[in-house]
Coordinates of C-alpha atoms in Angstrom, one line a residue:
M147 CA 40.3 -35.4 28.4
E148 CA 37.5 -33.4 26.4
N149 CA 36.6 -34.3 22.8
F150 CA 35.2 -31.3 20.4
D151 CA 35.0 -31.2 16.3
V152 CA 36.8 -28.1 16.4
I153 CA 38.9 -26.2 19.0
V154 CA 39.3 -22.5 18.3
V155 CA 42.2 -20.7 20.4
G156 CA 41.6 -17.2 20.9
A157 CA 38.1 -15.4 21.6
G158 CA 39.1 -12.0 19.5
T159 CA 37.3 -11.3 16.5
G160 CA 38.6 -14.2 13.9
G161 CA 38.0 -16.9 16.6
S162 CA 34.7 -15.5 17.9
Y163 CA 33.3 -15.3 14.2
A164 CA 34.6 -18.6 13.0
S165 CA 33.3 -20.4 16.3
Y166 CA 30.0 -18.9 15.6
I167 CA 29.6 -19.9 12.0
L168 CA 31.0 -23.5 12.7
A169 CA 28.5 -23.8 15.5
K170 CA 25.8 -22.9 13.2
A171 CA 26.8 -25.3 10.9
G172 CA 26.2 -27.9 13.6
F173 CA 29.6 -28.6 15.2
N174 CA 30.5 -29.1 18.5
V175 CA 33.1 -26.3 19.0
A176 CA 34.9 -25.0 22.1
L177 CA 36.4 -21.4 22.0
I178 CA 39.5 -21.3 24.3
E179 CA 40.7 -17.6 25.5
M180 CA 43.1 -17.1 28.3
K181 CA 41.8 -13.7 29.3
S182 CA 38.3 -13.4 31.0
R183 CA 35.7 -12.6 28.4
N184 CA 35.0 -9.1 29.5
K185 CA 39.0 -8.2 28.7
V186 CA 39.1 -9.3 25.2
F187 CA 39.5 -6.8 22.9
K188 CA 41.9 -5.5 20.5
T189 CA 44.1 -2.8 21.9
T190 CA 45.5 -1.0 18.8
G191 CA 43.4 0.3 15.4
D192 CA 39.2 0.1 15.8
A193 CA 38.4 1.1 12.3
I194 CA 36.8 -1.2 9.7
G195 CA 35.5 -0.7 6.3
V196 CA 31.5 -1.0 5.8
H197 CA 32.1 -3.8 3.2
H198 CA 33.4 -6.0 6.0
I199 CA 30.4 -5.5 7.9
D200 CA 28.0 -6.3 5.0
R201 CA 29.6 -9.1 4.3
M202 CA 29.1 -10.7 7.9
V203 CA 26.5 -13.4 8.2
I204 CA 25.3 -11.9 11.1
K205 CA 24.6 -8.2 11.6
P206 CA 26.3 -6.4 14.7
P207 CA 23.9 -4.1 16.8
S208 CA 24.1 -0.6 16.5
D209 CA 25.8 0.0 20.1
V210 CA 29.2 -1.3 18.6
F211 CA 29.5 1.4 16.2
M212 CA 30.9 4.7 17.8
I213 CA 31.2 6.7 14.9
R214 CA 30.8 6.3 10.9
Y215 CA 33.7 7.1 8.7
E216 CA 33.6 8.8 5.2
G217 CA 37.4 8.4 4.3
A218 CA 40.6 9.3 5.6
E219 CA 43.0 12.3 5.3
L220 CA 46.5 11.5 4.5
Y221 CA 49.3 14.0 5.5
S222 CA 52.9 14.6 4.1
P223 CA 55.9 14.9 6.7
D224 CA 55.8 18.8 6.3
L225 CA 52.0 19.1 6.7
S226 CA 51.8 21.0 3.6
I227 CA 50.1 18.2 1.4
K228 CA 46.8 16.8 2.4
Y229 CA 45.2 13.5 0.2
V230 CA 41.6 13.0 1.0
V231 CA 41.0 9.3 0.1
L232 CA 37.1 8.3 0.4
G233 CA 35.7 5.3 1.8
K234 CA 33.1 4.8 4.3
G235 CA 33.7 2.7 7.5
F236 CA 33.2 2.5 11.3
G237 CA 35.1 3.3 14.3
L238 CA 33.9 0.2 16.8
D239 CA 33.7 0.1 20.5
M240 CA 36.3 -2.9 20.8
A241 CA 34.8 -3.9 23.9
K242 CA 31.2 -4.0 23.2
W243 CA 32.4 -5.8 19.8
A244 CA 34.1 -8.4 21.6
R245 CA 31.5 -9.1 24.1
W246 CA 28.6 -9.5 21.6
L247 CA 30.7 -11.6 18.9
I248 CA 31.3 -13.9 22.1
G249 CA 27.8 -13.7 23.1
E250 CA 26.6 -14.7 19.7
A251 CA 28.9 -17.8 19.5
E252 CA 28.0 -18.8 22.9
R253 CA 24.1 -18.5 21.8
A254 CA 25.0 -20.5 18.9
G255 CA 26.4 -23.4 21.0
V256 CA 29.8 -22.8 21.2
H257 CA 31.5 -23.9 24.6
V258 CA 33.3 -20.6 25.7
L259 CA 36.0 -21.3 28.2
D260 CA 37.7 -18.2 29.2
N261 CA 40.5 -18.0 31.5
H262 CA 42.0 -21.2 30.1
K263 CA 45.7 -20.9 29.0
V264 CA 46.8 -22.8 25.7
Q265 CA 50.4 -24.5 26.5
G266 CA 51.2 -25.9 23.0
P267 CA 49.7 -28.3 20.4
I268 CA 49.1 -31.9 20.7
I269 CA 50.5 -33.3 17.5
E270 CA 50.4 -37.3 16.5
N271 CA 51.3 -39.0 13.7
G272 CA 52.0 -35.5 11.7
S273 CA 48.8 -34.1 12.6
V274 CA 47.2 -31.7 14.9
T275 CA 44.9 -33.5 17.0
G276 CA 44.2 -31.1 20.2
I277 CA 46.0 -29.0 22.6
K278 CA 47.3 -28.8 25.9
V279 CA 45.5 -26.5 28.2
L280 CA 46.0 -25.1 31.8
K281 CA 42.6 -24.6 33.4
P282 CA 42.0 -22.1 36.2
N283 CA 42.2 -24.6 38.5
G284 CA 45.9 -24.9 38.0
S285 CA 45.5 -28.4 36.5
V286 CA 46.8 -29.2 32.7
E287 CA 44.3 -31.1 30.4
D288 CA 44.4 -32.5 27.0
F289 CA 41.3 -31.0 24.9
K290 CA 40.9 -33.3 21.6
A291 CA 39.5 -32.1 18.3
K292 CA 39.4 -33.3 14.6
V293 CA 40.4 -29.5 13.8
V294 CA 42.1 -26.9 15.7
I295 CA 42.1 -23.2 14.4
D296 CA 44.5 -20.6 15.9
A297 CA 43.1 -17.2 16.4
S298 CA 45.2 -16.3 19.1
G299 CA 46.5 -13.1 17.6
V300 CA 50.2 -12.4 16.5
G301 CA 51.6 -14.4 19.2
A302 CA 50.2 -17.4 17.5
V303 CA 50.2 -19.8 20.5
V304 CA 49.7 -22.9 18.6
R305 CA 51.1 -22.1 15.3
S306 CA 54.3 -20.8 16.6
R307 CA 54.9 -24.1 18.2
L308 CA 54.2 -26.4 15.5
P309 CA 57.4 -28.1 13.9
R310 CA 59.5 -25.5 11.8
E311 CA 59.6 -27.8 8.7
W312 CA 55.7 -27.1 8.3
W313 CA 55.0 -24.4 6.1
V314 CA 52.5 -22.6 8.1
S315 CA 55.0 -22.4 10.9
E316 CA 57.1 -19.7 9.3
P317 CA 58.1 -17.3 12.5
L318 CA 57.5 -13.5 12.4
L319 CA 60.3 -11.3 12.1
P320 CA 61.4 -7.8 13.1
E321 CA 60.8 -6.9 9.7
D322 CA 57.5 -8.3 9.2
V323 CA 56.0 -6.1 12.0
S324 CA 54.7 -2.9 13.2
N325 CA 55.5 -2.1 17.0
A326 CA 52.2 0.2 18.0
Y327 CA 51.3 1.9 20.9
R328 CA 48.0 4.0 21.1
E329 CA 45.9 6.0 23.7
V330 CA 41.9 6.3 23.8
I331 CA 41.6 10.0 25.2
Q332 CA 39.1 12.6 25.6
V333 CA 40.4 16.4 24.6
D334 CA 39.4 19.7 25.5
Y335 CA 38.3 20.7 21.9
E336 CA 36.0 19.9 19.2
I337 CA 37.7 17.9 16.7
E338 CA 36.9 18.9 13.1
R339 CA 35.7 16.7 10.7
P340 CA 35.4 13.7 13.1
E341 CA 34.1 11.5 9.9
Y342 CA 37.8 11.3 8.7
I343 CA 40.7 9.3 10.1
R344 CA 44.0 11.2 9.9
I345 CA 47.3 9.1 8.9
Y346 CA 50.4 11.1 9.1
L347 CA 53.7 10.3 7.8
D348 CA 56.8 11.4 9.7
S349 CA 59.7 9.4 9.9
K350 CA 60.9 11.2 13.2
I351 CA 57.5 10.3 15.2
A352 CA 57.0 7.0 13.2
P353 CA 60.0 5.6 11.7
G354 CA 59.0 3.2 8.7
G355 CA 55.1 3.5 9.9
Y356 CA 52.7 6.3 10.4
W357 CA 51.0 7.9 13.4
W358 CA 47.2 8.3 13.3
L359 CA 44.3 10.3 14.9
F360 CA 41.1 8.1 14.6
P361 CA 38.2 10.4 16.0
K362 CA 35.7 8.2 18.2
S363 CA 33.1 11.1 19.0
S364 CA 33.4 15.0 18.5
N365 CA 36.1 15.2 21.4
T366 CA 37.5 11.6 21.9
M367 CA 39.9 10.0 19.5
N368 CA 42.3 6.8 19.4
I369 CA 45.8 8.0 18.6
G370 CA 49.0 6.3 18.2
L371 CA 51.8 5.3 16.0
G372 CA 53.2 2.1 14.4
L373 CA 57.2 1.9 14.2
W374 CA 58.4 -0.6 11.7
G375 CA 59.8 -3.6 13.8
K376 CA 63.1 -3.5 11.8
L377 CA 64.0 0.2 12.5
S378 CA 62.8 -0.3 16.2
E379 CA 65.5 -3.3 16.3
E380 CA 68.0 -1.6 15.0
N381 CA 67.7 1.5 16.2
G382 CA 66.5 0.6 20.1
I383 CA 63.1 2.9 19.5
N384 CA 60.1 1.9 21.2
P385 CA 56.4 3.4 20.5
R386 CA 55.7 4.3 24.0
H387 CA 58.8 6.5 23.8
N388 CA 58.0 8.4 21.0
Y389 CA 54.3 8.6 21.6
D390 CA 55.4 10.2 25.0
R391 CA 58.0 12.7 23.2
Y392 CA 56.0 13.7 20.4
L393 CA 52.1 13.2 20.7
A394 CA 51.6 13.2 24.5
N395 CA 51.6 16.8 25.1
S396 CA 50.9 18.0 21.5
Q397 CA 48.4 20.1 20.3
Y398 CA 46.4 17.2 19.0
T399 CA 46.0 15.8 22.4
R400 CA 45.2 19.2 24.4
G401 CA 43.3 18.9 27.8
R402 CA 44.2 14.9 27.4
K403 CA 42.2 12.6 29.7
I404 CA 42.9 9.3 29.3
I405 CA 40.3 6.7 28.8
H406 CA 42.3 3.6 27.7
V407 CA 45.9 3.0 26.9
G408 CA 47.5 -0.3 24.7
G409 CA 49.8 -1.4 22.3
G410 CA 51.1 -4.4 20.7
I411 CA 52.9 -6.0 17.6
V412 CA 50.7 -5.8 14.3
P413 CA 52.0 -8.3 11.6
T414 CA 52.4 -6.3 8.3
R415 CA 53.8 -8.4 5.8
R416 CA 53.3 -10.8 2.7
P417 CA 51.0 -14.0 3.3
L418 CA 52.1 -16.8 4.9
P419 CA 53.4 -19.7 2.4
S420 CA 50.4 -21.7 3.7
L421 CA 47.3 -21.3 6.2
V422 CA 47.1 -25.2 6.9
A423 CA 48.3 -28.3 8.0
N424 CA 46.9 -31.7 9.0
G425 CA 44.3 -31.0 11.5
F426 CA 45.0 -27.2 11.7
L427 CA 44.5 -23.9 10.2
A428 CA 45.4 -20.1 11.4
V429 CA 42.9 -17.2 10.9
G430 CA 43.3 -13.4 11.8
D431 CA 46.8 -12.2 13.0
A432 CA 47.7 -15.6 13.9
A433 CA 47.8 -16.2 10.2
V434 CA 49.3 -12.7 9.6
T435 CA 46.3 -11.4 7.2
V436 CA 46.6 -7.7 8.4
N437 CA 47.0 -5.2 5.6
P438 CA 50.6 -4.8 5.0
V439 CA 50.3 -0.8 4.1
H440 CA 47.7 1.0 6.5
G441 CA 47.8 -2.2 9.1
G442 CA 44.1 -2.6 9.5
G443 CA 43.2 -6.2 10.9
I444 CA 39.7 -6.6 12.1
G445 CA 38.3 -6.9 8.3
P446 CA 40.8 -9.5 7.3
A447 CA 40.4 -11.4 10.4
L448 CA 36.5 -11.7 9.6
L449 CA 37.2 -12.8 6.2
S450 CA 39.9 -15.2 6.9
A451 CA 37.5 -16.7 10.0
E452 CA 34.6 -17.1 7.2
L453 CA 36.8 -18.9 4.7
A454 CA 38.6 -21.2 7.0
S455 CA 35.0 -22.3 8.7
K456 CA 33.9 -22.9 5.1
A457 CA 37.2 -25.1 4.2
V458 CA 36.4 -26.7 7.8
I459 CA 32.8 -27.6 6.9
D460 CA 33.7 -28.9 3.2
A461 CA 36.6 -31.1 4.8
F462 CA 34.2 -32.8 7.3
E463 CA 31.9 -33.3 4.6
R464 CA 34.5 -35.2 2.6
N465 CA 36.0 -36.8 5.9
D466 CA 39.2 -35.4 5.1
V467 CA 40.9 -33.0 7.5
S468 CA 44.5 -33.7 6.3
E469 CA 46.6 -30.6 4.9
R470 CA 45.4 -31.6 1.1
G471 CA 41.9 -31.6 2.6
L472 CA 41.9 -28.3 4.1
W473 CA 44.2 -26.7 1.1
K474 CA 40.9 -25.0 -0.3
Y475 CA 41.4 -22.2 2.5
N476 CA 44.5 -21.3 1.2
L477 CA 42.9 -21.1 -2.5
E478 CA 40.1 -18.9 -1.5
Y479 CA 42.3 -16.7 0.6
L480 CA 44.4 -15.7 -2.1
K481 CA 41.6 -15.5 -4.2
A482 CA 39.7 -12.9 -1.9
Y483 CA 42.2 -11.1 -0.4
G484 CA 45.9 -13.1 0.2
T485 CA 47.0 -12.1 -3.6
K486 CA 46.3 -8.5 -2.9
Q487 CA 48.2 -8.6 0.5
A488 CA 50.9 -9.8 -1.2
M489 CA 51.1 -6.9 -3.7
L490 CA 50.4 -4.6 -0.6
D491 CA 53.5 -5.7 0.7
V492 CA 55.7 -4.9 -2.3
F493 CA 54.1 -1.5 -2.2
R494 CA 55.1 -1.2 1.9
L495 CA 58.8 -1.9 1.2
M496 CA 58.9 0.7 -1.4
L497 CA 57.5 3.2 1.1
Q498 CA 59.7 2.3 4.1
T499 CA 62.3 3.6 1.8
L500 CA 61.5 6.7 1.2
T501 CA 62.7 9.7 3.4
D502 CA 60.7 12.6 4.5
D503 CA 61.9 14.8 2.1
Q504 CA 61.2 12.3 -0.8
L505 CA 57.7 11.5 0.6
N506 CA 57.0 15.5 0.7
R507 CA 58.4 16.0 -3.0
G508 CA 56.4 12.9 -4.2
L509 CA 53.1 13.8 -2.5
R510 CA 53.6 17.6 -3.8
A511 CA 54.0 16.6 -7.4
R512 CA 51.0 14.3 -7.0
L513 CA 52.9 10.8 -8.3
L514 CA 49.7 9.2 -7.3
T515 CA 46.3 11.0 -7.1
E516 CA 43.8 10.3 -4.4
D517 CA 41.8 8.0 -6.8
E518 CA 45.1 6.2 -7.8
V519 CA 45.8 5.5 -4.2
L520 CA 42.4 4.2 -3.2
E521 CA 42.7 2.0 -6.5
I522 CA 46.0 0.5 -4.9
S523 CA 44.7 0.3 -1.3
E524 CA 41.5 -1.5 -2.6
R525 CA 42.9 -3.7 -5.3
G526 CA 46.7 -3.8 -4.7
S527 CA 47.3 -2.7 -8.1
L528 CA 46.8 0.2 -10.6
E529 CA 45.1 -0.3 -13.9
L530 CA 46.1 2.4 -16.4
S531 CA 44.9 3.6 -19.7
F532 CA 47.4 5.1 -22.1
I533 CA 46.6 8.4 -21.3
D534 CA 46.7 7.7 -17.6
K535 CA 50.2 6.6 -18.0
L536 CA 50.9 9.4 -20.1
K537 CA 49.7 11.7 -17.2
I538 CA 51.8 9.9 -14.6
G539 CA 54.8 9.8 -16.8
L540 CA 54.9 13.6 -16.7
R541 CA 54.3 13.8 -13.1
L542 CA 57.3 11.2 -12.6
M543 CA 59.6 13.5 -14.6
K544 CA 59.3 15.8 -11.7
V545 CA 60.7 13.8 -9.1
P546 CA 63.2 11.3 -10.7
D547 CA 64.4 9.7 -7.7
V548 CA 61.4 8.8 -5.9
A549 CA 59.6 7.9 -9.4
S550 CA 62.1 5.2 -10.0
K551 CA 61.1 3.6 -6.8
L552 CA 57.4 3.8 -7.4
R553 CA 58.1 2.3 -10.9
L554 CA 60.3 -0.6 -9.4
A555 CA 57.5 -1.3 -7.0
L556 CA 54.6 -1.4 -9.7
R557 CA 56.7 -3.6 -11.7
Y558 CA 57.2 -6.1 -8.8
M559 CA 53.6 -5.7 -7.6
N560 CA 52.5 -7.2 -11.1
E561 CA 55.0 -9.7 -11.0
I562 CA 53.9 -11.1 -7.4
K563 CA 50.5 -11.0 -8.7
S564 CA 51.1 -13.4 -11.4
L565 CA 52.7 -15.6 -9.0
Y566 CA 50.3 -15.4 -6.3
E567 CA 47.4 -16.0 -9.1
T568 CA 49.5 -19.4 -10.0
Y569 CA 49.7 -20.6 -6.3
P570 CA 49.5 -24.5 -6.6
T571 CA 46.3 -26.4 -6.2
D572 CA 48.5 -29.6 -4.4
P573 CA 50.7 -29.1 -1.3
S574 CA 53.1 -30.9 -3.2
A575 CA 53.8 -28.2 -5.5
L576 CA 54.3 -25.8 -2.9
S577 CA 58.4 -25.6 -2.3
S578 CA 58.9 -24.9 -5.7
W579 CA 56.2 -22.1 -5.9
Y580 CA 57.8 -20.5 -3.0
G581 CA 61.1 -20.6 -4.3
K582 CA 60.1 -18.3 -7.3
V583 CA 58.3 -15.8 -4.7
V584 CA 61.9 -15.8 -2.6
N585 CA 63.8 -14.8 -6.2
A586 CA 61.2 -12.0 -6.7
Y587 CA 61.6 -10.7 -3.5
R588 CA 65.5 -11.0 -3.7
E589 CA 65.6 -9.1 -7.2
Y590 CA 63.1 -6.8 -5.5
A591 CA 65.0 -5.9 -2.2
R592 CA 68.3 -5.4 -4.2
G593 CA 66.5 -2.7 -6.4
L594 CA 65.5 -1.1 -3.2
G595 CA 68.9 -1.8 -1.3
L596 CA 67.0 -3.6 1.2
S597 CA 68.6 -6.2 3.3
L598 CA 65.8 -8.7 4.6
K599 CA 66.7 -11.6 6.8
W600 CA 63.6 -13.7 5.9
L601 CA 65.5 -13.9 2.3
S602 CA 68.8 -14.8 4.0
N603 CA 66.9 -17.9 5.6
A604 CA 65.0 -18.8 2.7

């Protein structure tokens, strides 16, 4: 049996970064990874906002950045309307990014144990006290720690195996995710405006989601799509099939030479009711921190890793790694990002009810301008003056069916914001608060005409 202060499961972005921060703070940290360290990297999106990089406590080397972005181009289903939304970011070389982060963690003193497969948590007296690990030699060993952090990705190999009555163990449903597939390819033409990522709304190609083209150089790109898991389940659609049918031999992939293929499940939903339990925290995709609208997860993984690490440091200083002792992480996460995430989830559900015709008409009428789209994506809300409201009101009159859904979404975004801003400061009040969230979502789903399984289970 091996003993550590903190065990982090998963050497992706969130896990490696949390390990680094904790080791630099003087903790004895084990980073457990089931793959070989050279095979650890995210296989869907690879874009990240500059502000996430600027916030990091360690600065990445220039070779992890493949391209600098100036913004995004958003296209209507019929391609007649293009929105240009400004926002600086980078396209990462995910393999180099992962190797760099793992290397920095190791140099900080982290015990990096790759090719080790976690089989489940060790729970004693209602607390997570370690994990059971299948080692490369085939033996199973107990690894003990005062705190375990699950950073294992959407599979959440620790969190998903915790007792169901624990708030943090809430399972993912198909309606909570996007099923994605992408290829990194080289093409035989020069990509126009490679400094802009492209987002295409098209329910034929990507029902309930979108397809994307992220330039990585003048003639290489990350091109793929994400489908709403609810529709994938109901209609038997998978993203690889749609990619092969609509994109693999399209004008966008002319001269296609495949560099890398991959796919996966992306959690795109509201925050978990809680990110902590006794002796336990979750970060990144394991904590469903992904932006619900655009599916970006690298930045939120870094942020959640930072906030979780600070909560652990504080808990050790107070000698209290209980749920209550780690609760600060919930509060700081919601303040920094989680409330916005919840509001964007409300907006996502509205978007997923719109037909291509409604999207075409709504974008053509400019129900929301580029600046308003940017404000919603950055803040999760829309602050409007009287004149702004008057202008939007006039635009809404042009497409009343879409306008009614947009009004409903904006109303419930504000309601959800108010609820998350009153998130309980003590675990004992969580059940009552969560009931209010469920009721708000029920009313909203009813207004959209949506049936959501999680509301039936709540």
